[in-house]
PDB file of N, CA and C in Angstrom:
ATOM      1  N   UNK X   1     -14.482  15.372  18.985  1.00  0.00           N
ATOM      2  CA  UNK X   1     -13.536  15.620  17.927  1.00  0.00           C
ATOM      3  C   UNK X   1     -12.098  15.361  18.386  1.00  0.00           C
ATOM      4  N   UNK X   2     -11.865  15.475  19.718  1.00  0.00           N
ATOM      5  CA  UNK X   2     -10.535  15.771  20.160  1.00  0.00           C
ATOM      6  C   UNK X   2      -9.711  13.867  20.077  1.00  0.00           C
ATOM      7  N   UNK X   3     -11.434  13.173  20.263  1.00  0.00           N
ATOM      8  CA  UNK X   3     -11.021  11.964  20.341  1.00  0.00           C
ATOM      9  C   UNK X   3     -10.700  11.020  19.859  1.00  0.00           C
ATOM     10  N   UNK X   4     -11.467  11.649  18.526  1.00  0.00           N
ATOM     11  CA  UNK X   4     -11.194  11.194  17.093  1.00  0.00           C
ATOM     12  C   UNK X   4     -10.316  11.386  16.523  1.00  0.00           C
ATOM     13  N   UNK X   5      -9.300  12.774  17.023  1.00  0.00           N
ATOM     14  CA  UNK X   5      -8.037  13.340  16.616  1.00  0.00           C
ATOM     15  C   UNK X   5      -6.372  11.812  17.293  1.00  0.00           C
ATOM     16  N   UNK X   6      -7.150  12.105  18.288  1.00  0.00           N
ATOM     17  CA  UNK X   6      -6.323  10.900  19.166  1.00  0.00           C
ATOM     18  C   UNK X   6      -6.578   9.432  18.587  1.00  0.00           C
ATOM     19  N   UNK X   7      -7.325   8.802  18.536  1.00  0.00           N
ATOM     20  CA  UNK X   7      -7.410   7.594  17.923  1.00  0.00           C
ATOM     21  C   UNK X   7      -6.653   7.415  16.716  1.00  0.00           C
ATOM     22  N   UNK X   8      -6.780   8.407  15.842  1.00  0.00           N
ATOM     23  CA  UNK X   8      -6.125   8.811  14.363  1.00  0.00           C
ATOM     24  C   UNK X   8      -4.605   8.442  15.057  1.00  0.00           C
ATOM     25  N   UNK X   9      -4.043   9.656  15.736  1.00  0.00           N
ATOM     26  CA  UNK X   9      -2.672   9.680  16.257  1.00  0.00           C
ATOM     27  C   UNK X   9      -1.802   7.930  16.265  1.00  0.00           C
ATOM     28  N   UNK X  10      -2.899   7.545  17.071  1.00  0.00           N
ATOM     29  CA  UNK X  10      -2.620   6.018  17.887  1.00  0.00           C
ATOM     30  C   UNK X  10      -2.267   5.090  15.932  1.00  0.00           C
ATOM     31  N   UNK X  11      -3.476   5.623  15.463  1.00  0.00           N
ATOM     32  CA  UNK X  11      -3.462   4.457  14.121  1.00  0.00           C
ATOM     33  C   UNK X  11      -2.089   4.602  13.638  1.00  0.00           C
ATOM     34  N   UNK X  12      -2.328   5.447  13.393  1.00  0.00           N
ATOM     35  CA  UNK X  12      -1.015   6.168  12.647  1.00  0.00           C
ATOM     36  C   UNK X  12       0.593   5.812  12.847  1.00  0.00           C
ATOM     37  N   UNK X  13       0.439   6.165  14.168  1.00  0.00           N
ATOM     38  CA  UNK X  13       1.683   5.751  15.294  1.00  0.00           C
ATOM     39  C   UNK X  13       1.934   3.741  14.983  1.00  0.00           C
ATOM     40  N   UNK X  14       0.896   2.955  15.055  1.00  0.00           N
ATOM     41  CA  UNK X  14       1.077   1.886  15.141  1.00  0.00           C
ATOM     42  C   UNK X  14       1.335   1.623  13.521  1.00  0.00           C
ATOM     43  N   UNK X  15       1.011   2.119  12.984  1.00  0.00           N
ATOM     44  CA  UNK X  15       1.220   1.322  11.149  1.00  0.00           C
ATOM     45  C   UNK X  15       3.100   2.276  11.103  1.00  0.00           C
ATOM     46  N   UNK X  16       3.163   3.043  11.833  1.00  0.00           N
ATOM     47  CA  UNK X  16       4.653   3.695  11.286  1.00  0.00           C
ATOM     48  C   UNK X  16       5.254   2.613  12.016  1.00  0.00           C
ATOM     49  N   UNK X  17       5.399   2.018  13.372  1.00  0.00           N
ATOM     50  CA  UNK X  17       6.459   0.964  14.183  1.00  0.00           C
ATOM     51  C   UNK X  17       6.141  -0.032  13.301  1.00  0.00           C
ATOM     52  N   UNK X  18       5.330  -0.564  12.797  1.00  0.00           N
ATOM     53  CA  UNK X  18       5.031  -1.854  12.010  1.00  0.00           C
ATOM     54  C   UNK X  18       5.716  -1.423  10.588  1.00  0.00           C
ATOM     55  N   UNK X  19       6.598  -0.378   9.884  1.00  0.00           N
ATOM     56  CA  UNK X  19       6.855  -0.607   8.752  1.00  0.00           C
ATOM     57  C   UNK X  19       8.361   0.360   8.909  1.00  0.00           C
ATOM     58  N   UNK X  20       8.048   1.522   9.863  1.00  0.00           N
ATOM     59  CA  UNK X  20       9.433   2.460   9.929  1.00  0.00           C
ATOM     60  C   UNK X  20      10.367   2.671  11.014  1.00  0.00           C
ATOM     61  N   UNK X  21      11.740   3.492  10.918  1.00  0.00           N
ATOM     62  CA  UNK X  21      12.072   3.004  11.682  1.00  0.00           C
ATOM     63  C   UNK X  21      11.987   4.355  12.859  1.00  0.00           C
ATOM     64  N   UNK X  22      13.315   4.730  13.446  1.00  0.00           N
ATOM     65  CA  UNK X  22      13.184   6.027  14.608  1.00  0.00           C
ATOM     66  C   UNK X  22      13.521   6.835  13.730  1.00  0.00           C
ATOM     67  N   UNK X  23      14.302   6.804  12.807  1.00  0.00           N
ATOM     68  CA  UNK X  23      14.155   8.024  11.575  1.00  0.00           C
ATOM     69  C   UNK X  23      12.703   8.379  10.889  1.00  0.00           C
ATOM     70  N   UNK X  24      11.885   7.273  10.696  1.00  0.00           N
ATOM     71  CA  UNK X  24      11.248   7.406   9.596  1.00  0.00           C
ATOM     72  C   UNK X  24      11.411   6.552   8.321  1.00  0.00           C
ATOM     73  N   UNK X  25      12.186   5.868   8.478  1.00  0.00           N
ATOM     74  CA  UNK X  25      12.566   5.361   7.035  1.00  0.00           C
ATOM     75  C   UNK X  25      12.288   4.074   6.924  1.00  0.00           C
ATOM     76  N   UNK X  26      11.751   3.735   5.974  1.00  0.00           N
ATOM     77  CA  UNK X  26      11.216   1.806   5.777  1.00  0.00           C
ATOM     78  C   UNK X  26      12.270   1.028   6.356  1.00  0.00           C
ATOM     79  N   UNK X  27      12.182  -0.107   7.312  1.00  0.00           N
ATOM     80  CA  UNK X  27      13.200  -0.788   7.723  1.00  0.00           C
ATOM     81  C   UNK X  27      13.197  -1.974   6.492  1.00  0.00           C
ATOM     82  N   UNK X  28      14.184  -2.756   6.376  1.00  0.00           N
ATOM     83  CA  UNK X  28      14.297  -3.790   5.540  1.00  0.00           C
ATOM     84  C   UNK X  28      12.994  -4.357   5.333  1.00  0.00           C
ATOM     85  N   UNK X  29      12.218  -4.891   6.245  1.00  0.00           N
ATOM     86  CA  UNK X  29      11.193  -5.841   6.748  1.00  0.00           C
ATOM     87  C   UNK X  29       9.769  -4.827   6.116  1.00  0.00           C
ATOM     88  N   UNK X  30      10.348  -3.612   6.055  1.00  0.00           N
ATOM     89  CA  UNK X  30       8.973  -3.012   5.889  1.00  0.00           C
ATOM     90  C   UNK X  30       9.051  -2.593   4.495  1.00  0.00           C
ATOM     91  N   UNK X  31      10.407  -2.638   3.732  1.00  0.00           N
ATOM     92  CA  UNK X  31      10.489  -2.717   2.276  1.00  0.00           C
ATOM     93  C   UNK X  31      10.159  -3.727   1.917  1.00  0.00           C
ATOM     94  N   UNK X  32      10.173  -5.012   2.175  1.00  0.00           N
ATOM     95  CA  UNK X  32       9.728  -6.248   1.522  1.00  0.00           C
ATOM     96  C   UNK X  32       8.337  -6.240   1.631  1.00  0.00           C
ATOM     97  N   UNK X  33       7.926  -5.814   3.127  1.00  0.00           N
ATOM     98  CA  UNK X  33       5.963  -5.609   3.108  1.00  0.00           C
ATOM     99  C   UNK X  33       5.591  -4.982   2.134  1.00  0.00           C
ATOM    100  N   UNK X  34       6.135  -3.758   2.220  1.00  0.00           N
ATOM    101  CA  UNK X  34       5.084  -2.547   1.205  1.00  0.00           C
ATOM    102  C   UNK X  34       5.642  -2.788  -0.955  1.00  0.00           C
ATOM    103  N   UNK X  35       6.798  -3.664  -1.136  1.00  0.00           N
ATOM    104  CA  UNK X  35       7.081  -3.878  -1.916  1.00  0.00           C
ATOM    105  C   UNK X  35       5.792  -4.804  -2.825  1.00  0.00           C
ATOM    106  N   UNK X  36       5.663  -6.062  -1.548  1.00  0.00           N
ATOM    107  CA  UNK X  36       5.134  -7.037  -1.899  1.00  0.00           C
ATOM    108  C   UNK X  36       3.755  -6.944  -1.908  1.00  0.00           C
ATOM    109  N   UNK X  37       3.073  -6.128  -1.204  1.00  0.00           N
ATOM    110  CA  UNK X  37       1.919  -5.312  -0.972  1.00  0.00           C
ATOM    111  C   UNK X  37       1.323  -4.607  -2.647  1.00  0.00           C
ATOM    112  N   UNK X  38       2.541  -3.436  -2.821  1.00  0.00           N
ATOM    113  CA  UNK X  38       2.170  -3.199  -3.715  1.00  0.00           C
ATOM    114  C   UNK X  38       2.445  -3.752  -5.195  1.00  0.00           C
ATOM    115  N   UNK X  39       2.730  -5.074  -5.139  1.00  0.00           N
ATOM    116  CA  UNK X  39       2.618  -5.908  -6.226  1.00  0.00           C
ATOM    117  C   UNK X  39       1.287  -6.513  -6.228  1.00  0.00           C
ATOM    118  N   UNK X  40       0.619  -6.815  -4.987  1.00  0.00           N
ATOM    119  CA  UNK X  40      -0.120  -7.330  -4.910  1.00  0.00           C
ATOM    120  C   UNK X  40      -1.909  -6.674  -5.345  1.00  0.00           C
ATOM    121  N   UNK X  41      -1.509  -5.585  -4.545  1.00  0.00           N
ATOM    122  CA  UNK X  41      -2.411  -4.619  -4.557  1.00  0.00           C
ATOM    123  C   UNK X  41      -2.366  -3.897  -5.798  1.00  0.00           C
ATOM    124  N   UNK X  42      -2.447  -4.191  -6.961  1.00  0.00           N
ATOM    125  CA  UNK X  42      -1.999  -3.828  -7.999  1.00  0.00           C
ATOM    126  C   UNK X  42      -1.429  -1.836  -7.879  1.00  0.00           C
ATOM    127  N   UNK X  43      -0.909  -1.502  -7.079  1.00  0.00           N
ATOM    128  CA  UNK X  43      -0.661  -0.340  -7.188  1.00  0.00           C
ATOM    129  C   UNK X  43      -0.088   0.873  -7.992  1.00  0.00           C
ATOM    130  N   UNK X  44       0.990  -0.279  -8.979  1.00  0.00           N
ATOM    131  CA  UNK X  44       0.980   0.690 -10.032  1.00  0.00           C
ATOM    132  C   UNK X  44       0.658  -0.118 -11.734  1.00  0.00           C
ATOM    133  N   UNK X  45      -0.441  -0.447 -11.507  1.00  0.00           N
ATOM    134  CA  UNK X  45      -1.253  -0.543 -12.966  1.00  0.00           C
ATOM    135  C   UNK X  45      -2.563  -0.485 -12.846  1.00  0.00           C
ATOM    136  N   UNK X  46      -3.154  -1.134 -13.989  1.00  0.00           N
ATOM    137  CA  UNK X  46      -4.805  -0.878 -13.269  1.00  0.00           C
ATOM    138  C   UNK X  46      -5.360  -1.652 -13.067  1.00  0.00           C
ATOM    139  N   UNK X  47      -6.626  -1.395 -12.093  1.00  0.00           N
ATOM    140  CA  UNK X  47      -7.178  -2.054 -11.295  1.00  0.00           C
ATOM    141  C   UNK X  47      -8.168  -3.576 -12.057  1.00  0.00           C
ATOM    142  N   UNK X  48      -8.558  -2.762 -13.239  1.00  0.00           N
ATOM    143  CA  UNK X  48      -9.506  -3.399 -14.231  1.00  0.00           C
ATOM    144  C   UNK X  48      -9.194  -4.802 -14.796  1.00  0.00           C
ATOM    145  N   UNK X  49      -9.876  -5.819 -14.296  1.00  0.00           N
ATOM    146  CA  UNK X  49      -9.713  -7.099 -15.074  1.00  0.00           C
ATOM    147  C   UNK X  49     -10.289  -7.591 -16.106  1.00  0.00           C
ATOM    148  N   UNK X  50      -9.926  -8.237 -16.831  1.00  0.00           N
ATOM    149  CA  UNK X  50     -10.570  -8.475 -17.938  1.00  0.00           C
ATOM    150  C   UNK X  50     -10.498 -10.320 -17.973  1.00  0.00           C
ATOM    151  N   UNK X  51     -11.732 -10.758 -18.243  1.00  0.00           N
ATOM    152  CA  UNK X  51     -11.951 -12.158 -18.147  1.00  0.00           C
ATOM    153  C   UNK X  51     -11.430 -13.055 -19.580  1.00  0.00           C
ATOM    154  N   UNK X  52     -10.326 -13.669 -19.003  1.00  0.00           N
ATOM    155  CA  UNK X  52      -9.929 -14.409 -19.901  1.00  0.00           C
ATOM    156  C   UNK X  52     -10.800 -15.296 -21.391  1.00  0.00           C
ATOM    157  N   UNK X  53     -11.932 -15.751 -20.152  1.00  0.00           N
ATOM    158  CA  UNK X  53     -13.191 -16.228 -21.353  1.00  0.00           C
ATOM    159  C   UNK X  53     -13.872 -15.905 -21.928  1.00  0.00           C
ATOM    160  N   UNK X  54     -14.454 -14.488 -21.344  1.00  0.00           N
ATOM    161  CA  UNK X  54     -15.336 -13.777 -21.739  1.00  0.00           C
ATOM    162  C   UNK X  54     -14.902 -12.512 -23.237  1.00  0.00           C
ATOM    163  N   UNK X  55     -13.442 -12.059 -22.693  1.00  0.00           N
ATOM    164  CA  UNK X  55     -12.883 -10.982 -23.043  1.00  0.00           C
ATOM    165  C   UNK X  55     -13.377  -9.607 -22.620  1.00  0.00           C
ATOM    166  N   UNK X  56     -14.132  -9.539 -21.482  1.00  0.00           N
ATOM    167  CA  UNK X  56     -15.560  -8.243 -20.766  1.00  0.00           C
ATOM    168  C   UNK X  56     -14.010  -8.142 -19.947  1.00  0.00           C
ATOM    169  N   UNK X  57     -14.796  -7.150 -19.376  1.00  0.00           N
ATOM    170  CA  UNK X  57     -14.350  -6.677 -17.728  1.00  0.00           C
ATOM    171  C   UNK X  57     -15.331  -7.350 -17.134  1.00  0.00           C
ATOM    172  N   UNK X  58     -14.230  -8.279 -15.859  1.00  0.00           N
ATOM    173  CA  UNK X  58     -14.999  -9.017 -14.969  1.00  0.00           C
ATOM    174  C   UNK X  58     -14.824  -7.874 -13.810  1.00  0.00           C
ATOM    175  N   UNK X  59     -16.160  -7.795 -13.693  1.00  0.00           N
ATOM    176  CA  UNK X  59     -16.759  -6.578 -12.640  1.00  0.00           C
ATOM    177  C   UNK X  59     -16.379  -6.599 -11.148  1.00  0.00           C
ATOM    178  N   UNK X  60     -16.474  -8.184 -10.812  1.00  0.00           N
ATOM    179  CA  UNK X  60     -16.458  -8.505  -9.099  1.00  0.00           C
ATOM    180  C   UNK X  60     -14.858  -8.600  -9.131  1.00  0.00           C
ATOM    181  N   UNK X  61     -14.169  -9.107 -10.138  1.00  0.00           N
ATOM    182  CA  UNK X  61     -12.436  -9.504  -9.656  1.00  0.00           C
ATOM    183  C   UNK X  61     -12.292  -7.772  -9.806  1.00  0.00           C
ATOM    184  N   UNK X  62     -12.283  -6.791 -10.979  1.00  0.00           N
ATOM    185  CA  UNK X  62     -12.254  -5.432 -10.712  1.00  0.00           C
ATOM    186  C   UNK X  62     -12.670  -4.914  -9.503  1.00  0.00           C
ATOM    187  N   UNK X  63     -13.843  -5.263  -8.955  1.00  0.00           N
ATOM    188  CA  UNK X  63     -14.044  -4.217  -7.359  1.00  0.00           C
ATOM    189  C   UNK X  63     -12.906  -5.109  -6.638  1.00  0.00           C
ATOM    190  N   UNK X  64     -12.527  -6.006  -6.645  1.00  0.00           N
ATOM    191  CA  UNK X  64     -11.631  -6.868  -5.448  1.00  0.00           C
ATOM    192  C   UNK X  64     -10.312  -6.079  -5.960  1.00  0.00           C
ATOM    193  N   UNK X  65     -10.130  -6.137  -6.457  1.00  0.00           N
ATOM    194  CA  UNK X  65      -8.786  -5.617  -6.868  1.00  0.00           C
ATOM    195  C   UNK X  65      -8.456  -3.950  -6.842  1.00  0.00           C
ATOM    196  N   UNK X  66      -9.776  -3.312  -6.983  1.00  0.00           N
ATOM    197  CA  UNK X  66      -9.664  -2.293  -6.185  1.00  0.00           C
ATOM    198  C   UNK X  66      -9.967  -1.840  -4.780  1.00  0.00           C
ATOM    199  N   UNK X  67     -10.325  -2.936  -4.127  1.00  0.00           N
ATOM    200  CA  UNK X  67     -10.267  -2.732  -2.546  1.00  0.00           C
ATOM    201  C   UNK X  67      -9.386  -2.694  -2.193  1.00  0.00           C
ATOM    202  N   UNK X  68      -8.011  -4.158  -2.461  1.00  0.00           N
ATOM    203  CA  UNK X  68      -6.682  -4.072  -2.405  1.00  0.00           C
ATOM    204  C   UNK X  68      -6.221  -3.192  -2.576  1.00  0.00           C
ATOM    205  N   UNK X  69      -6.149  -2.068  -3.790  1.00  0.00           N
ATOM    206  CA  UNK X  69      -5.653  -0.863  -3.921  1.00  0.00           C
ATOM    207  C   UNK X  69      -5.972  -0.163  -3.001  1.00  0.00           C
ATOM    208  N   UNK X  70      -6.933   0.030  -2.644  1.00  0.00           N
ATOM    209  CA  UNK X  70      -7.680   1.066  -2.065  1.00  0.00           C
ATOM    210  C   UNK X  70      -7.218   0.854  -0.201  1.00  0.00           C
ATOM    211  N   UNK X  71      -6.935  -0.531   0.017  1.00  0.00           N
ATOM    212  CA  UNK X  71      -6.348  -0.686   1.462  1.00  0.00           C
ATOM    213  C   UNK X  71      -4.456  -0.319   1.510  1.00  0.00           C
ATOM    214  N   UNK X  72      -3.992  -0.713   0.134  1.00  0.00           N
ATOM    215  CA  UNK X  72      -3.040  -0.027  -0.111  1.00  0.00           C
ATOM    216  C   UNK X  72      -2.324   1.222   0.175  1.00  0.00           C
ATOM    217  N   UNK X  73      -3.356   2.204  -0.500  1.00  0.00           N
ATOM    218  CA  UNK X  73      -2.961   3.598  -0.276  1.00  0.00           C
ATOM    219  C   UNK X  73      -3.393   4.018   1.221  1.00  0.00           C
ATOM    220  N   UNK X  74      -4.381   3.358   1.874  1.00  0.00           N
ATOM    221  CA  UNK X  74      -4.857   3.711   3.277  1.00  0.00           C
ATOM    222  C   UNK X  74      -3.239   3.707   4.177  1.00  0.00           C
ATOM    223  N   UNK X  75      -2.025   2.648   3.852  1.00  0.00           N
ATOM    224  CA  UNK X  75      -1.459   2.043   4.873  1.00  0.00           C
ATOM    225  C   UNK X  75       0.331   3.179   4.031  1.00  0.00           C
ATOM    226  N   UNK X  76       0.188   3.554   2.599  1.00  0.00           N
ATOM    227  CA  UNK X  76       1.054   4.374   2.303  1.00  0.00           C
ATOM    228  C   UNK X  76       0.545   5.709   3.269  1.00  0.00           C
ATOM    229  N   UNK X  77      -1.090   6.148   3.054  1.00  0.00           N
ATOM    230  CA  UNK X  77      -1.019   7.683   3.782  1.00  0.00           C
ATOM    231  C   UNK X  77      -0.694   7.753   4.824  1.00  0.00           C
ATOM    232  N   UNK X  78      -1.176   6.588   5.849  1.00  0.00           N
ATOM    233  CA  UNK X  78      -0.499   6.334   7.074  1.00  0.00           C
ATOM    234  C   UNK X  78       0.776   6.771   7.385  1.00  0.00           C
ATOM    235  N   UNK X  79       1.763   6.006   6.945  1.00  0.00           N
ATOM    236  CA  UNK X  79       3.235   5.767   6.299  1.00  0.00           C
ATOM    237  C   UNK X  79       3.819   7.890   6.009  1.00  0.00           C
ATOM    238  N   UNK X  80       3.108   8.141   5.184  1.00  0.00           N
ATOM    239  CA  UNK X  80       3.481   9.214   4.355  1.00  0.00           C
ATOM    240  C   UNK X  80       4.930   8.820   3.696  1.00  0.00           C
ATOM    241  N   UNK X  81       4.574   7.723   2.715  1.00  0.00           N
ATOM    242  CA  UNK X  81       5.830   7.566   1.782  1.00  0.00           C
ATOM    243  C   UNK X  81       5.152   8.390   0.449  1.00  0.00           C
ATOM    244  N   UNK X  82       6.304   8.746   0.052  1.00  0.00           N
ATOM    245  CA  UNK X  82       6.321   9.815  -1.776  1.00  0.00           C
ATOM    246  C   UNK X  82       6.435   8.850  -2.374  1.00  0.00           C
ATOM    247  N   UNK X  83       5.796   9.472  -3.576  1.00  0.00           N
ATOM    248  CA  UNK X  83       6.427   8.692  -4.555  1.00  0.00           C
ATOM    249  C   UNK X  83       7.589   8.268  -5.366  1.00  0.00           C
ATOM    250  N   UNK X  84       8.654   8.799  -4.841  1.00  0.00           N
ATOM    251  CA  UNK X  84      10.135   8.600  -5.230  1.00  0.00           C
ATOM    252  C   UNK X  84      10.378   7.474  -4.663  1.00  0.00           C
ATOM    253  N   UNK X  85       9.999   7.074  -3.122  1.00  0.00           N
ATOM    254  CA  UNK X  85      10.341   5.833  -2.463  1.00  0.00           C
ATOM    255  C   UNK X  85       9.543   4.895  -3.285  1.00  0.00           C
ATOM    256  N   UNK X  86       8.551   4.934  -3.561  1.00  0.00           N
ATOM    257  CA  UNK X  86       7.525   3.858  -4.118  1.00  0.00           C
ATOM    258  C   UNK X  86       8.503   3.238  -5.586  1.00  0.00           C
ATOM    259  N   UNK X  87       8.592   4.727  -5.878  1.00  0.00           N
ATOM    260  CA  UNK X  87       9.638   4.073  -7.603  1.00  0.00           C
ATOM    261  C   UNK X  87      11.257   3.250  -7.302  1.00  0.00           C
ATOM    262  N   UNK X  88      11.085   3.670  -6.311  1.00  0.00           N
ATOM    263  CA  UNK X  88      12.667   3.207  -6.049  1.00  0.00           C
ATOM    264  C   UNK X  88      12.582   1.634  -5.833  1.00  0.00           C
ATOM    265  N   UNK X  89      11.075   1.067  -4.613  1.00  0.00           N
ATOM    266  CA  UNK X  89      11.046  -0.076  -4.104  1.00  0.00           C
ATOM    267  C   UNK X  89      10.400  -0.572  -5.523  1.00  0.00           C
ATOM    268  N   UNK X  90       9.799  -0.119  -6.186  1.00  0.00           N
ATOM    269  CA  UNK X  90       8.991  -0.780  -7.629  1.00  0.00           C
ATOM    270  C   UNK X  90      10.563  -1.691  -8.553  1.00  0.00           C
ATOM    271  N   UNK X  91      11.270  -0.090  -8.607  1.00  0.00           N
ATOM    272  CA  UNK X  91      12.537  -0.508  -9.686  1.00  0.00           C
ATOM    273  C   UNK X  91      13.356  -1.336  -8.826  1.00  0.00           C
ATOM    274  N   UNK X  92      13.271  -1.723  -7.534  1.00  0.00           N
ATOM    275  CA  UNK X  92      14.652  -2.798  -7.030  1.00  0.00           C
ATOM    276  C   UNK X  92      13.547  -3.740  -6.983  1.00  0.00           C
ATOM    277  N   UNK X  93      12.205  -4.205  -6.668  1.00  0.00           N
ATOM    278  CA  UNK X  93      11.776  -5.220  -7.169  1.00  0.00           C
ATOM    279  C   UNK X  93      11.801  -5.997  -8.541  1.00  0.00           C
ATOM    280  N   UNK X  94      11.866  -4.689  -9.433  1.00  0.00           N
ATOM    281  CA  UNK X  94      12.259  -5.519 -10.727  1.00  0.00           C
ATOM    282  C   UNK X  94      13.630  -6.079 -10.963  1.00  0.00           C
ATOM    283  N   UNK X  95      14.655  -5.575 -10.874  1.00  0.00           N
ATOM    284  CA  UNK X  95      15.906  -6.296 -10.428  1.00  0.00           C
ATOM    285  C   UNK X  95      16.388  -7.344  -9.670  1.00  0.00           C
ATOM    286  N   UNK X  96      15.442  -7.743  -8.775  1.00  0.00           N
ATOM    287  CA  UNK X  96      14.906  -8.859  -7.709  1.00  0.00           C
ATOM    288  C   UNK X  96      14.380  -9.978  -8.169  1.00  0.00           C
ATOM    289  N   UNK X  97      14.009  -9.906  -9.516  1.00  0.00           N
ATOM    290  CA  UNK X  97      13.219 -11.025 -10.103  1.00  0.00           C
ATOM    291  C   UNK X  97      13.530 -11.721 -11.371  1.00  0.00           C
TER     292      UNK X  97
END
């Protein structure tokens, strides 16, 4: 258990230098990642696709698109960003475009 506690530590530790800084706080580089991330990762709408031809929910682009999500939030809990930061990088992406 103790080792599993430690490995965690290590993950953790390495996804915060890859996005934050010695404060804690998203560096530039890691606002454009997690910005662009969560555009990608559809993070704030839903996951559910719907097939242009069909007009169904296409089932396989829906699970893909929720894996993305789902690797998403793995790399925010990491992180421990709120959701105030998330709205903030959402609303200056829209101003960005």
């Amino acid at each position: 258990m103790i080792e599993f506690a430690r490995r965690l530590m290590r993950r953790r530790g390495a996804y915060r230098r890859c996005f934050l800084d010695e404060a804690g706080r998203l560096t530039p580089a890691g606002e454009d990642v997690v910005r662009d991330l969560a555009r990608f990762c559809r993070l704030h709408r839903s996951t559910t696709v719907v097939s242009a031809v069909s007009r169904q929910t296409d089932v396989p682009a829906t699970f893909q698109a929720e894996g993305r999500r789902e690797v998403m939030l793995r790399i925010l809990a990491h992180l421990h960003i709120d959701d105030a930061d998330l709205v903030r990088l959402t609303e200056r992406e829209a101003t960005d475009e």
